[in-house]
Amino acid sequence: MVMDATNPSLLFLLLLLLLLLDRGLSLVVAGSYQNLTVGSNLSSSGPNSSIFSPSGDFAFGFWPLDTDSSLFLLAVWFNNTSPQVVVWFATNNTNPVQVPAKSTLHLTQAGQLSLFDSNGQEVWSRDAANATGVSLLDSGNLVLYDSSGALPWQSFQNPTDTILPGQSLGENSELRSKLTSSDFSTGRFELAVQSDGNLVLYPIAIPTGNVYRAYWASNTQYDKKLQLVFNSSGSLYYQVENSSQTSLTSAAMYSPTDFYERATLDPDGALRLYVYPKNNNNNSGSTNTWTVVGMLPANPCQKIQADGDGGGGACGFNAYCNFDDDQSMQLNCECVLGCKFIDTNRTYLGCIPDFTVQSCDEYQSNQYMFNEMPNMDWPGNSYEHYTPTDEDTCRALCLADCLCSAAVFQGVDCWKIKMPLTNGGQGMSVGGKALIKVPKTNASFPAHGSLNTITVVKKDRSALILIISVLLGSSGFLNILIVIAAAIVSFSFCNRTKDKKNQMEQTMLGSNLRVFTYKELEEATDNFREELGSGGFGVVYKGALAAEFRTAIAVKKLDRAAAKESEQEFTNEVRSIAQTHHKNLVKLLGFCNEGNHRMLVYEHMSNGSLTSFLFGCTRPEWNKRAQIVLGIARGLLYLHEDCTAQIIHCDIKSQNILLDDNFIPKISDFGLAKLLRADQTRTNTAIRGTKGYVAPEWFKNSAVTAKVDVFSFGVLLLEIVCCRKNVQMEAATEEATVLTYWAYDCFKDGRLDLLVDGDEEAMFDIKRVERFVMVAIWCIQEEPSLRPSMRKVAQMLEGAVAVAVPPDPSSYISSIV
Ligand SMILES: *[C@@H]1O[C@H](CO)[C@@H](O)[C@H](O)[C@H]1NC(C)=O
Ligand SMILES: *[C@@H]1O[C@H](CO)[C@@H](O)[C@H](O)[C@H]1NC(C)=O
Ligand SMILES: *[C@@H]1O[C@H](CO)[C@@H](O)[C@H](O)[C@H]1NC(C)=O
Ligand SMILES: *[C@@H]1O[C@H](CO)[C@@H](O)[C@H](O)[C@H]1NC(C)=O
Ligand SMILES: *[C@@H]1O[C@H](CO)[C@@H](O)[C@H](O)[C@H]1NC(C)=O
Ligand SMILES: *[C@@H]1O[C@H](CO)[C@@H](O)[C@H](O)[C@H]1NC(C)=O
Ligand SMILES: *[C@@H]1O[C@H](CO)[C@@H](O)[C@H](O)[C@H]1NC(C)=O
Ligand SMILES: *[C@@H]1O[C@H](CO)[C@@H](O)[C@H](O)[C@H]1NC(C)=O
Ligand SMILES: *[C@@H]1O[C@H](CO)[C@@H](O)[C@H](O)[C@H]1NC(C)=O
Ligand SMILES: *[C@@H]1O[C@H](CO)[C@@H](O)[C@H](O)[C@H]1NC(C)=O
Ligand SMILES: *[C@@H]1O[C@H](CO)[C@@H](O)[C@H](O)[C@H]1NC(C)=O
């Protein structure tokens, strides 16, 4: 027979064949499904390499590990997702069993499932007395069944790194991560359901397998049976025998009828809940992907920390993890400035210096200098601690010491550190500045980076600051770093030397601010039609920029007070607002300044204000609320300490916290208090008799400092914890009318449960509730000097430092007044 290649159907079949061969998989005719029965074989090469679940959603068989199909795993995978994902694989002591081409899987008469390699050597087997067949169920469970219908062996009871809806883990079972996304070898993390009733996540030492200190635990320890359950409606929780369920992540529930779902202990140590839309109704041809909808722990960067025993933390040695990305569901690991990854395919191994490491033979301190990294620390690494000291002394002390590889300076503290650096973390909430010692010849680091030009500018006192001026195709992280670096540079200049560069930097930073005409904004807001809200400074309208893909905007029309300022003053203030860049601040896009019309244009926040979120019909999840608290604290910390010039907000309240698509909180209206200077001498008429968000020093003649924001934040924090407004006339009891008083009473009486009554999630996390409430009570101290700084607040909230027992907020004041 002659093949006619012009025949369309034949051509199609040929293409299909090529496609299949290319994938290294020869599959049974699509849609066909069969059980593996006694006498029949699966073979890694040949037509029968896999069987399917009746729905076709899952396949079981030989999974090619490489493109040339020379090595296979015996595995179960999602067949209809792109990419296909392995959810179970055959292992020998947690190591994947890898077999060459021409290997076969065979069910013997005796009911033994055996895997033979190409030499006929048995490399894996499951002995299930009298099994008569192997079947892959629609749940993805691979089972051996016998003639009585019993299931003597199931993959669901022998999980690898993934569990599926309908699967649960009982005591003494575990998930083990893979080494990397493409390397199925035993990885560095384990999730264990322990017989003591605890669910625990451990880092593991490779290759010996000993465990380091746990980085997450359910802390149930009831000595009762605990189960990890992924139920068939897609709910992932753990449950101690006969007690209530606790969700593992804050993810909403996705219905398994519409989504493929899996929970996988990923190579980076996070247990992630993934979903993939099934598209069973609409053949939209849309590009579906696996999406992370939940993660445990919620902040792996901060949680996976090595202790004295060893291990490199979340990112390995000489690397660091970016805390500010915690909410992105991915771990962002980078090498410390001047270092490079040991192996870019296995970044967890960490980084090594990309320069000749100092040696104590012939050490000459004048041949070294420091690479600086802001907001960075390596907790628990130091071998020497000096205090009080200043930064110059800190640098000198480390330079003089041939053992010192880096120093961290914060406030008046200086820590000397040796390599390898572990537990590296960077984030807005991290106080320290890292100084990494490098040879002067190597000072203009990264040979492997993507920075194009690096200008070195001399600062007074001969220390150097690096201005990274041109940046192309850099990673998001570098961008952030550069913004921070630029901010620091301009800060230093403003404060120390009046330099021509100052002018230049300011225009550079301010230049992304757009100047709008009144007419443009009138059009964008459809003649100021839709009002989003009105605050102390004016009315906010919703709008959209037609020319820019209809980007939604919020336009704040400032009321007359602002119009009194001179044009120059107004522009300067606006520019200073524009120089703030932080994930927890609403971004200023531009402004309008035409005669009496003064307007500010912000990005629009789709989820409205915290007020409606907190005090709406349903109580928002505790985890989400806790994340919001941390976000607001970081934003305020940035305003107070980290931006070019300190900004005191003066009006922190739930209406001024907006929520973006991902419910990340953004502080709005900052910088306006200064703009409306006259307004700062407000009188107390508006708040008579009740305590609002307003700090008591407003009513006195004492100076207003950043501590007024700390006070307001404390009130807001209580509102978020308790999901109620500070003043509630219809409160259950009279004592509960004013939240700030009541919270202290509850705390004093050890009745925190009253504050989160009916909130099971919060009740379960009562330790954190307690921490938050204690921090709040510190914040609402009537005496400003007793209130902690926002830096301290952020650290306390995150659990980085202990929280002391707070005094009665009014005790100090009543003794003087
Ligand atoms: C399994 O996946 C392959 C490759 O994507 C596809 O060709 C095949 O039809 C699928 N099988 C079933 C039973 O859905
Ligand atoms: C495959 O095995 C299942 C039991 O797991 C059984 O219910 C089903 O009938 C079998 N199908 C075939 C085609 O033998
Ligand atoms: C299945 O494999 C076994 C062991 O390799 C072999 O003895 C048997 O002949 C094979 N059966 C078929 C039908 O290929
Ligand atoms: C593949 O499986 C089918 C159905 O069990 C069987 O009829 C066929 O002989 C098998 N092919 C080979 C090459 O084993
Ligand atoms: C399983 O691994 C052990 C070592 O961990 C090895 O001795 C044994 O041969 C392996 N079994 C098979 C079937 O490969
Ligand atoms: C397996 O079958 C044999 C013979 O039918 C029987 O004697 C034996 O008890 C069975 N084993 C199990 C575990 O069911
Ligand atoms: C799964 O758990 C959720 C939450 O506890 C519950 O609402 C749902 O009914 C459960 N589904 C099944 C099938 O048990
Ligand atoms: C849990 O409940 C079951 C029945 O619902 C009961 O038999 C068992 O004793 C209970 N266990 C404990 C520890 O209370
Ligand atoms: C399918 O598409 C139609 C029209 O585009 C839409 O109305 C319907 O909601 C879609 N169904 C699903 C399940 O996405
Ligand atoms: C990383 O992986 C790629 C593709 O698998 C390979 O080509 C490359 O050689 C690997 N690099 C290292 C350093 O092993
Ligand atoms: C640092 O200096 C050494 C020796 O001069 C050189 O081998 C190395 O490539 C340099 N590294 C970088 C990043 O420039």
XYZ file of C-alpha atoms in Angstrom, residues 301-302 304-306 312-324 332 334-337 371-385 394 406-411 413-418 420-436 477 481 484 791 795 798 800-801:
76
model
C 10.612 33.316 53.903
C 10.323 34.261 57.541
C 12.047 28.627 57.310
C 14.956 29.678 59.468
C 17.886 27.545 60.418
C 20.837 27.738 55.402
C 17.266 28.928 55.922
C 14.764 29.312 53.126
C 17.262 30.372 50.493
C 20.516 28.663 51.414
C 23.911 30.094 52.259
C 24.996 33.621 51.289
C 21.548 34.200 49.854
C 18.496 35.986 51.128
C 14.788 35.829 50.844
C 12.634 38.864 50.140
C 9.986 39.202 52.876
C 8.027 41.796 51.002
C 12.109 35.102 45.949
C 18.651 36.126 45.554
C 22.369 36.038 46.143
C 23.932 38.558 48.444
C 25.489 41.392 46.430
C 28.758 46.503 49.323
C 25.691 47.907 51.064
C 22.252 46.366 51.182
C 19.429 48.166 53.000
C 16.712 46.500 55.093
C 18.659 43.311 55.369
C 19.714 41.005 58.155
C 21.043 37.549 58.887
C 19.587 36.817 62.305
C 21.575 34.540 64.542
C 24.780 34.781 62.532
C 26.901 37.187 64.466
C 30.030 36.318 66.419
C 30.485 39.757 67.924
C 28.064 42.510 68.916
C 30.967 49.507 62.668
C 30.069 41.223 56.735
C 28.481 43.487 59.303
C 24.933 44.458 60.081
C 24.359 47.917 61.455
C 21.110 49.043 63.002
C 20.534 52.116 65.152
C 24.111 48.200 67.193
C 26.783 46.582 65.108
C 27.103 42.852 64.531
C 30.103 41.150 62.941
C 29.357 38.114 60.829
C 31.368 35.328 59.204
C 28.566 31.480 55.196
C 25.655 33.807 55.901
C 22.416 32.020 56.758
C 18.747 32.947 57.184
C 19.191 36.014 55.026
C 16.100 38.166 54.832
C 15.331 41.479 53.269
C 12.181 43.511 53.616
C 10.777 46.860 54.534
C 10.296 45.648 58.077
C 13.903 44.586 58.515
C 15.810 47.244 60.358
C 19.410 46.381 59.653
C 21.686 47.605 56.925
C 23.999 44.945 55.623
C 27.615 45.672 54.788
C 29.325 42.938 52.810
C 13.716 42.672 42.779
C 16.511 47.633 45.273
C 15.506 51.973 47.671
C 9.569 49.718 63.566
C 8.751 43.627 64.685
C 5.724 39.695 63.184
C 10.478 38.980 65.681
C 10.751 40.485 69.151
